[in-house]
Coordinates of C-alpha atoms in Angstrom, one line a residue:
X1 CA 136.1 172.0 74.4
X2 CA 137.7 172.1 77.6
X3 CA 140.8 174.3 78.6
X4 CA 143.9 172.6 78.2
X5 CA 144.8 172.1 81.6
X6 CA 142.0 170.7 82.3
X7 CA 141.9 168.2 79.2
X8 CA 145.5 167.4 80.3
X9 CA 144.3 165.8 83.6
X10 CA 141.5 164.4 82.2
X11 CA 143.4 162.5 79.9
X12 CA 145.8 161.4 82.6
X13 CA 142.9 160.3 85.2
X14 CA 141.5 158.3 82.2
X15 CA 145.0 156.3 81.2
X16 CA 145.6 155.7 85.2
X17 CA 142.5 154.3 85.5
X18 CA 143.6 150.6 83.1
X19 CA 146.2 149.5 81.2
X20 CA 145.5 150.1 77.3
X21 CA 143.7 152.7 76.3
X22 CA 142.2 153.2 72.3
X23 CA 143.1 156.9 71.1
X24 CA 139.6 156.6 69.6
X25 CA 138.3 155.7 72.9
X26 CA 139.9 158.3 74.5
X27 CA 139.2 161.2 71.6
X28 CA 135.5 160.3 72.6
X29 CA 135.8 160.4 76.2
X30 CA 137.1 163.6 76.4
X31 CA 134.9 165.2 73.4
X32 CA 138.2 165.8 71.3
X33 CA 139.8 164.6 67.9
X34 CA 142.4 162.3 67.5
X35 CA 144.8 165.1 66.3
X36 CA 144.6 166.4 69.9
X37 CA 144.5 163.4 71.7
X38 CA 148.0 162.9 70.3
X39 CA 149.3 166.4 71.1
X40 CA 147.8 166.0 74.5
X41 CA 149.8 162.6 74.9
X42 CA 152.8 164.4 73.8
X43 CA 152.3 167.2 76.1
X44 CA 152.4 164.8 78.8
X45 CA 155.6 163.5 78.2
X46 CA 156.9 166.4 78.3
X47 CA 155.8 166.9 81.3
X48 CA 157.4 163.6 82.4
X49 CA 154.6 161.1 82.0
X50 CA 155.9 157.8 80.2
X51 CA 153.2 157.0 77.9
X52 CA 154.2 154.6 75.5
X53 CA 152.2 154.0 71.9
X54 CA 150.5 150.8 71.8
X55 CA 150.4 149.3 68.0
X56 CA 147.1 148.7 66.9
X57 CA 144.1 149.8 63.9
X58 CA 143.1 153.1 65.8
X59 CA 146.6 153.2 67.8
X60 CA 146.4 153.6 71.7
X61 CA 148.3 154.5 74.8
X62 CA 149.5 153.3 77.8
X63 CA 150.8 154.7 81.1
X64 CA 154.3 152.9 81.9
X65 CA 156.4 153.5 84.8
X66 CA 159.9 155.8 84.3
X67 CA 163.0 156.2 85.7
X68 CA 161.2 159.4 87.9
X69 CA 158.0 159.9 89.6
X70 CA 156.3 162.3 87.8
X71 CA 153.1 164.8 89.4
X72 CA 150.4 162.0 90.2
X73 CA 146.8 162.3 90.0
X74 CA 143.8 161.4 92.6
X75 CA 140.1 161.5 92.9
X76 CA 138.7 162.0 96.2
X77 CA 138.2 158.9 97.1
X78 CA 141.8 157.8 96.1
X79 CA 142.9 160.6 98.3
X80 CA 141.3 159.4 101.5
X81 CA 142.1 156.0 101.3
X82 CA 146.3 157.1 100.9
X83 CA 146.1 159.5 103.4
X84 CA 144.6 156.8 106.3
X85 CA 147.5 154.4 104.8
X86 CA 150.4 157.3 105.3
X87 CA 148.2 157.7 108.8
X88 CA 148.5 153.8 109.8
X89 CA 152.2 153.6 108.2
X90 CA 153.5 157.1 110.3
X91 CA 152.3 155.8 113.4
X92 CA 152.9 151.9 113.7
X93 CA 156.1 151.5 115.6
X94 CA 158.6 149.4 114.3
X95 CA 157.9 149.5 110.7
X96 CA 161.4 152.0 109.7
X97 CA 158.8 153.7 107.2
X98 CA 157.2 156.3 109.7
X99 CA 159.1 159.3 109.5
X100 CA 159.1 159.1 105.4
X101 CA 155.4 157.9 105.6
X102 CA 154.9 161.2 107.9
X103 CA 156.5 163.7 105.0
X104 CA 154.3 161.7 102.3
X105 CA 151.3 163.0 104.3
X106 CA 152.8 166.2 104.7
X107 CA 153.1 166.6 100.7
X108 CA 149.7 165.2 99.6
X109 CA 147.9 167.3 101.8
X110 CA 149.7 170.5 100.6
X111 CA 148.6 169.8 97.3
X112 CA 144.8 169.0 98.3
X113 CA 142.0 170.8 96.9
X114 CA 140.9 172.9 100.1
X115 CA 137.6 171.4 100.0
X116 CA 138.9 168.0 100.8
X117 CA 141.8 168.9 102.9
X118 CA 139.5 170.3 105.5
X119 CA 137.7 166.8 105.2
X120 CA 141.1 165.1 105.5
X121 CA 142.4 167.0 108.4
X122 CA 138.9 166.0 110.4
X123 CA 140.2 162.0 109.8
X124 CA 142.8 161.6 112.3
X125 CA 144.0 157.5 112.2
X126 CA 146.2 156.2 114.9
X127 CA 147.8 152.5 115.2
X128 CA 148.4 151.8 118.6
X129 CA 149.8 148.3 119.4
X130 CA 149.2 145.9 122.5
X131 CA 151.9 146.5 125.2
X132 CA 155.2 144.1 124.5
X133 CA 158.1 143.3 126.8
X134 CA 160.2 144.1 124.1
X135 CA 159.4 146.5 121.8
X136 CA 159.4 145.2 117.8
X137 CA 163.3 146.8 116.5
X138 CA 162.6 148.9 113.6
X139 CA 163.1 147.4 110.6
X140 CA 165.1 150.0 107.1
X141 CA 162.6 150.7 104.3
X142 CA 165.7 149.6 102.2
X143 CA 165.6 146.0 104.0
X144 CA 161.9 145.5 103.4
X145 CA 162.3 146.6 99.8
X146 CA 165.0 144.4 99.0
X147 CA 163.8 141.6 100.6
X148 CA 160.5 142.2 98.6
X149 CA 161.8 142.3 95.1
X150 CA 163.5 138.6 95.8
X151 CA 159.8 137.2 96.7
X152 CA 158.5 139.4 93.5
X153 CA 161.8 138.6 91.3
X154 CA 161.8 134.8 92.7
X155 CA 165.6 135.1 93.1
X156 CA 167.7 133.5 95.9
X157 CA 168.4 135.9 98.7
X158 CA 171.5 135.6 100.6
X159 CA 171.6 137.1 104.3
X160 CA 173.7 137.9 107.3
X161 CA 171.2 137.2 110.3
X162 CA 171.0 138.6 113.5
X163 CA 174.3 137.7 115.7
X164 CA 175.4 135.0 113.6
X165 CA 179.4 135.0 113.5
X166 CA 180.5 137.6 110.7
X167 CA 182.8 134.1 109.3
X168 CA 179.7 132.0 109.0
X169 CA 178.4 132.0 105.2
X170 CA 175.1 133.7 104.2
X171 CA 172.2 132.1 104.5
X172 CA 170.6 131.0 101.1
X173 CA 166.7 131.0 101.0
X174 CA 163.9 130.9 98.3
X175 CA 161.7 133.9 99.8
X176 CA 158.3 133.4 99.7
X177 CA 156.3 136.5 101.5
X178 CA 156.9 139.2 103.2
X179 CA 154.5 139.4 106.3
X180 CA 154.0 141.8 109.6
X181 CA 152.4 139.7 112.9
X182 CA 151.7 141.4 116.1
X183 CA 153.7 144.4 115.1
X184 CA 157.2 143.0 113.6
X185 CA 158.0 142.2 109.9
X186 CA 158.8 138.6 109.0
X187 CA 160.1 136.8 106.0
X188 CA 158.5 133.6 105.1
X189 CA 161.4 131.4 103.1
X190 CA 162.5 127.9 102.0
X191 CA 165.8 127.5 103.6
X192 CA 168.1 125.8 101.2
X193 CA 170.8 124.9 103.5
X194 CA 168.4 123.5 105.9
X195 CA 166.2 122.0 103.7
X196 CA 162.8 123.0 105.4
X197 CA 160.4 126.3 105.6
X198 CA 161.7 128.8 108.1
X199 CA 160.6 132.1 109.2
X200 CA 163.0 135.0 109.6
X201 CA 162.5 138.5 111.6
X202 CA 163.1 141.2 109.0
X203 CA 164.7 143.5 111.8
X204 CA 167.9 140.6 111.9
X205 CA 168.2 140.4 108.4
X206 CA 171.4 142.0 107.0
X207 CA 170.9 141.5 102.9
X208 CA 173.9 140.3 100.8
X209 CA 174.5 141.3 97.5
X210 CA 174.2 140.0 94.4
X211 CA 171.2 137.7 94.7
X212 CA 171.1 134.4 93.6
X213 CA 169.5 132.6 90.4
X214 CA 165.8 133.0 89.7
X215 CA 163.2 129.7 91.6
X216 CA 160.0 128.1 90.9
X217 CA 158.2 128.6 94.2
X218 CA 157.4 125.6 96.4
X219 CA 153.6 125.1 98.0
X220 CA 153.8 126.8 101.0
X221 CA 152.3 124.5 103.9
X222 CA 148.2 125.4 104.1
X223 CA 148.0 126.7 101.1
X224 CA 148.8 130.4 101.8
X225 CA 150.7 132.2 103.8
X226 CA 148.6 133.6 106.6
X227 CA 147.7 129.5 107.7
X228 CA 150.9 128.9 107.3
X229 CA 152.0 132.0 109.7
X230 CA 149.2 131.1 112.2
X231 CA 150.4 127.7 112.6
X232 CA 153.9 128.7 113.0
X233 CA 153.2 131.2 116.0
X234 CA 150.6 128.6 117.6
X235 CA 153.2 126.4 117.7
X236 CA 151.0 123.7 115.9
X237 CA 153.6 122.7 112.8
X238 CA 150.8 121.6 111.1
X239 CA 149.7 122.4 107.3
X240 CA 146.4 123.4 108.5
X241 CA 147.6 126.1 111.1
X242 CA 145.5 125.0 114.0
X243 CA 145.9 125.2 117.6
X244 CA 148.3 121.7 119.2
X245 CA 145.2 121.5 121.5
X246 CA 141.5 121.9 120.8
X247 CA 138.7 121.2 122.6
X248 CA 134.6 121.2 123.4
X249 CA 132.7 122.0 126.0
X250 CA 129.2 123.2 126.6
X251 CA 128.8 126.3 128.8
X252 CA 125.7 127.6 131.2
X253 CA 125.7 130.6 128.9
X254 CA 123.8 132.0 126.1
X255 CA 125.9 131.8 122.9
X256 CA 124.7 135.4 121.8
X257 CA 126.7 136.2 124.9
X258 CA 129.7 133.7 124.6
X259 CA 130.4 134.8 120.9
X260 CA 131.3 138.7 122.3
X261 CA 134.1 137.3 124.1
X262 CA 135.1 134.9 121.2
X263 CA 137.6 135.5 119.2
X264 CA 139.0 133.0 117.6
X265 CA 136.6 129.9 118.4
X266 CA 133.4 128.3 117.2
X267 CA 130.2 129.3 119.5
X268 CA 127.4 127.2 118.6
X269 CA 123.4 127.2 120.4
X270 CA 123.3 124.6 122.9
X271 CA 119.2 125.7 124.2
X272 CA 118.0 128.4 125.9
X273 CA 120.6 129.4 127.8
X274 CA 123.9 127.3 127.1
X275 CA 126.0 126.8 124.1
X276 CA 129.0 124.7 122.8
X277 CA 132.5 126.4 122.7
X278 CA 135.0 125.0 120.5
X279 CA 138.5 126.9 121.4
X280 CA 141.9 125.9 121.0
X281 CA 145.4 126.8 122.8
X282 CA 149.1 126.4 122.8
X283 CA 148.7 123.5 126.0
X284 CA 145.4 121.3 127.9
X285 CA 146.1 123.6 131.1
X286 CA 146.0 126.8 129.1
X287 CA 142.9 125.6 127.2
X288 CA 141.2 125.1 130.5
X289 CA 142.3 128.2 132.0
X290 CA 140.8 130.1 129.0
X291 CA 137.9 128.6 129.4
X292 CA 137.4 128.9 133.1
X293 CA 137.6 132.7 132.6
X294 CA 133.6 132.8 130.9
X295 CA 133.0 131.9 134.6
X296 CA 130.1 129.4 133.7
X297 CA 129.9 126.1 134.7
X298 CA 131.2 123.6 132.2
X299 CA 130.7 120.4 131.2
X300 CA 133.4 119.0 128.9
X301 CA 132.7 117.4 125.7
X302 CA 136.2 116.4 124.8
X303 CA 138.8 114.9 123.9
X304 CA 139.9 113.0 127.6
X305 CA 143.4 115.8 128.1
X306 CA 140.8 118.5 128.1
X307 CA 139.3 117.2 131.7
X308 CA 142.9 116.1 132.7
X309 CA 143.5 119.7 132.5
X310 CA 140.7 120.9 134.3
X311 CA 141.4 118.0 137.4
X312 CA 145.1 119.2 137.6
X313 CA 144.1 123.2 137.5
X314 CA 141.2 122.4 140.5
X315 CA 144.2 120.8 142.6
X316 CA 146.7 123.5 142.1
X317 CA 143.7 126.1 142.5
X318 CA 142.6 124.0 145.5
X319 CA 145.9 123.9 147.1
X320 CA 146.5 127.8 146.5
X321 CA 143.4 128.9 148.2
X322 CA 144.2 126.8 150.9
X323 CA 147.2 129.1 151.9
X324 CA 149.7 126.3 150.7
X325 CA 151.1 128.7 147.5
X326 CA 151.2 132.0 149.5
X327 CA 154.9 132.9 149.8
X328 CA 155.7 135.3 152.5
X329 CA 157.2 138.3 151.6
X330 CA 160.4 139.1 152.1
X331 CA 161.4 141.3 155.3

């Protein structure tokens, strides 16, 4: 029989690992009798472990949550994956959680096995964002949970947002998800007082206490919430979250070749050496202009705005390299 110690954390990996757990099940996981199943259980709760008794012919246990957060528990593999997460979460800007995500890592690697800190310390995991204009404002780990147990309670949420006039009333919303896009945290939300889907920037969002009564949630527009979210920032307002313009066009390129440089189109073989390109944009001229940039010659499919665009870009292009845009500096 093992040490006790050792039984002790056997028994808890074994009760994190699903919900309901047998005793007999667990008496012959672990090699032991009943009897000290149940003085292991209890040992554990001493400890600090909730483990409730779950009725039943042979009895059983399960691992609740309490009102502390008792020593946890990871296998190897469980302590990689955390440690690259508290990696990510201490160096995204903007998120409000990175200093605490920085004194998370700090913990869990003191108490790593030496053997798989030095494995662990080798893994070094920055987020680096795109360069912005203006920087995403960090949003409170207090805001962010709040707002997140209204989308998991379903209950109203009331809000002061942004620079709104402090005599203006709350805003009253049916939250739906909580989402991050290109570095900022959003709130996806029916919007009761103006009747429609909105999406609000968690870093204005000032949360107003009590919440409301409890909702049945509404069909968010495509179906989930990252069309939903695409569509919004494309500017499309559709339910299927597509591009406002989309086009085709068949380019003097191979599509192996096309496809590196693809990301978010359909690249499709056209013979040897060309392929169709199906890409969409926020306007025609844009579309064109992304386009233009595989510098291939093109021959457009369709629709009719797509080689409107491409006439009005050659004339502005035309009348630019003919000197007519050049602006003199100033003396």
């Amino acid at each position: 029989m093992p040490k006790t110690s050792a039984r002790l954390l056997a028994l808890l990996s074994l009760l994190q690992t699903r919900r309901d757990w047998s005793g007999t099940v667990l008496a012959d996981r672990l090699g032991i009798s009943l009897r000290t199943v149940r003085r292991d259980v209890d040992r554990l709760r001493e400890l600090g472990y909730p483990i409730a008794a779950v009725k039943g012919p042979d009895g059983g246990y399960r691992l609740g949550a309490g009102t502390e957060l008792p020593p946890l528990l990871f296998d190897d593999e469980q302590a990689v994956a955390l440690t690259v997460a508290l990696q990510v979460a201490a160096t995204t800007p903007g998120n409000g959680l990175a200093e605490p995500a920085e004194r998370a890592l700090n913990t869990v690697r003191q108490v790593m096995p030496s053997r798989l800190r030095h494995r662990v310390d080798a893994l070094r995991v920055t987020a680096v964002e795109r360069p912005v204009t203006r920087p995403a404002t960090p949003v409170g780990g207090d805001v962010l949970l709040t707002v997140s147990a209204a989308v998991h309670a379903r209950e109203i949420l009331r809000f002061d947002y942004g620079a709104e006039d402090a005599d203006e009333p709350p805003r009253r919303v049916e939250p739906h998800h909580v989402i991050t896009w290109d570095g900022r945290w959003y709130l996806i939300a029916w919007d009761l007082d103006r009747d429609d889907w909105r999406t609000f920037r968690a870093d204005r969002i000032t949360p107003r206490t009590p919440n409301g009564p409890r909702f049945t949630p509404r069909a968010l527009p495509g179906g989930d919430a990252a069309t939903f979210v695409t569509g919004t920032f494309r500017g499309s307002g559709d339910a299927l979250g597509d591009w406002p313009c989309r086009g085709t066009v068949i380019l003097d390129l191979p599509a192996a070749t096309v496809a590196l440089y693809t990301r978010d189109g359909l690249v499709e073989e056209a013979g040897p050496s060309r392929c169709r390109l199906t890409l969409g944009s926020w306007s025609w001229p844009g579309l064109a202009a992304a386009i233009a940039r595989y510098d291939a010659d093109i021959d457009v499919v369709g629709p009719g705005e797509l080689v409107d665009a491409f006439e009005h870009l050659a004339r502005r292009f035309t009348r630019t390299a003919a000197g007519h845009g050049i602006t003199s500096p100033a003396s």
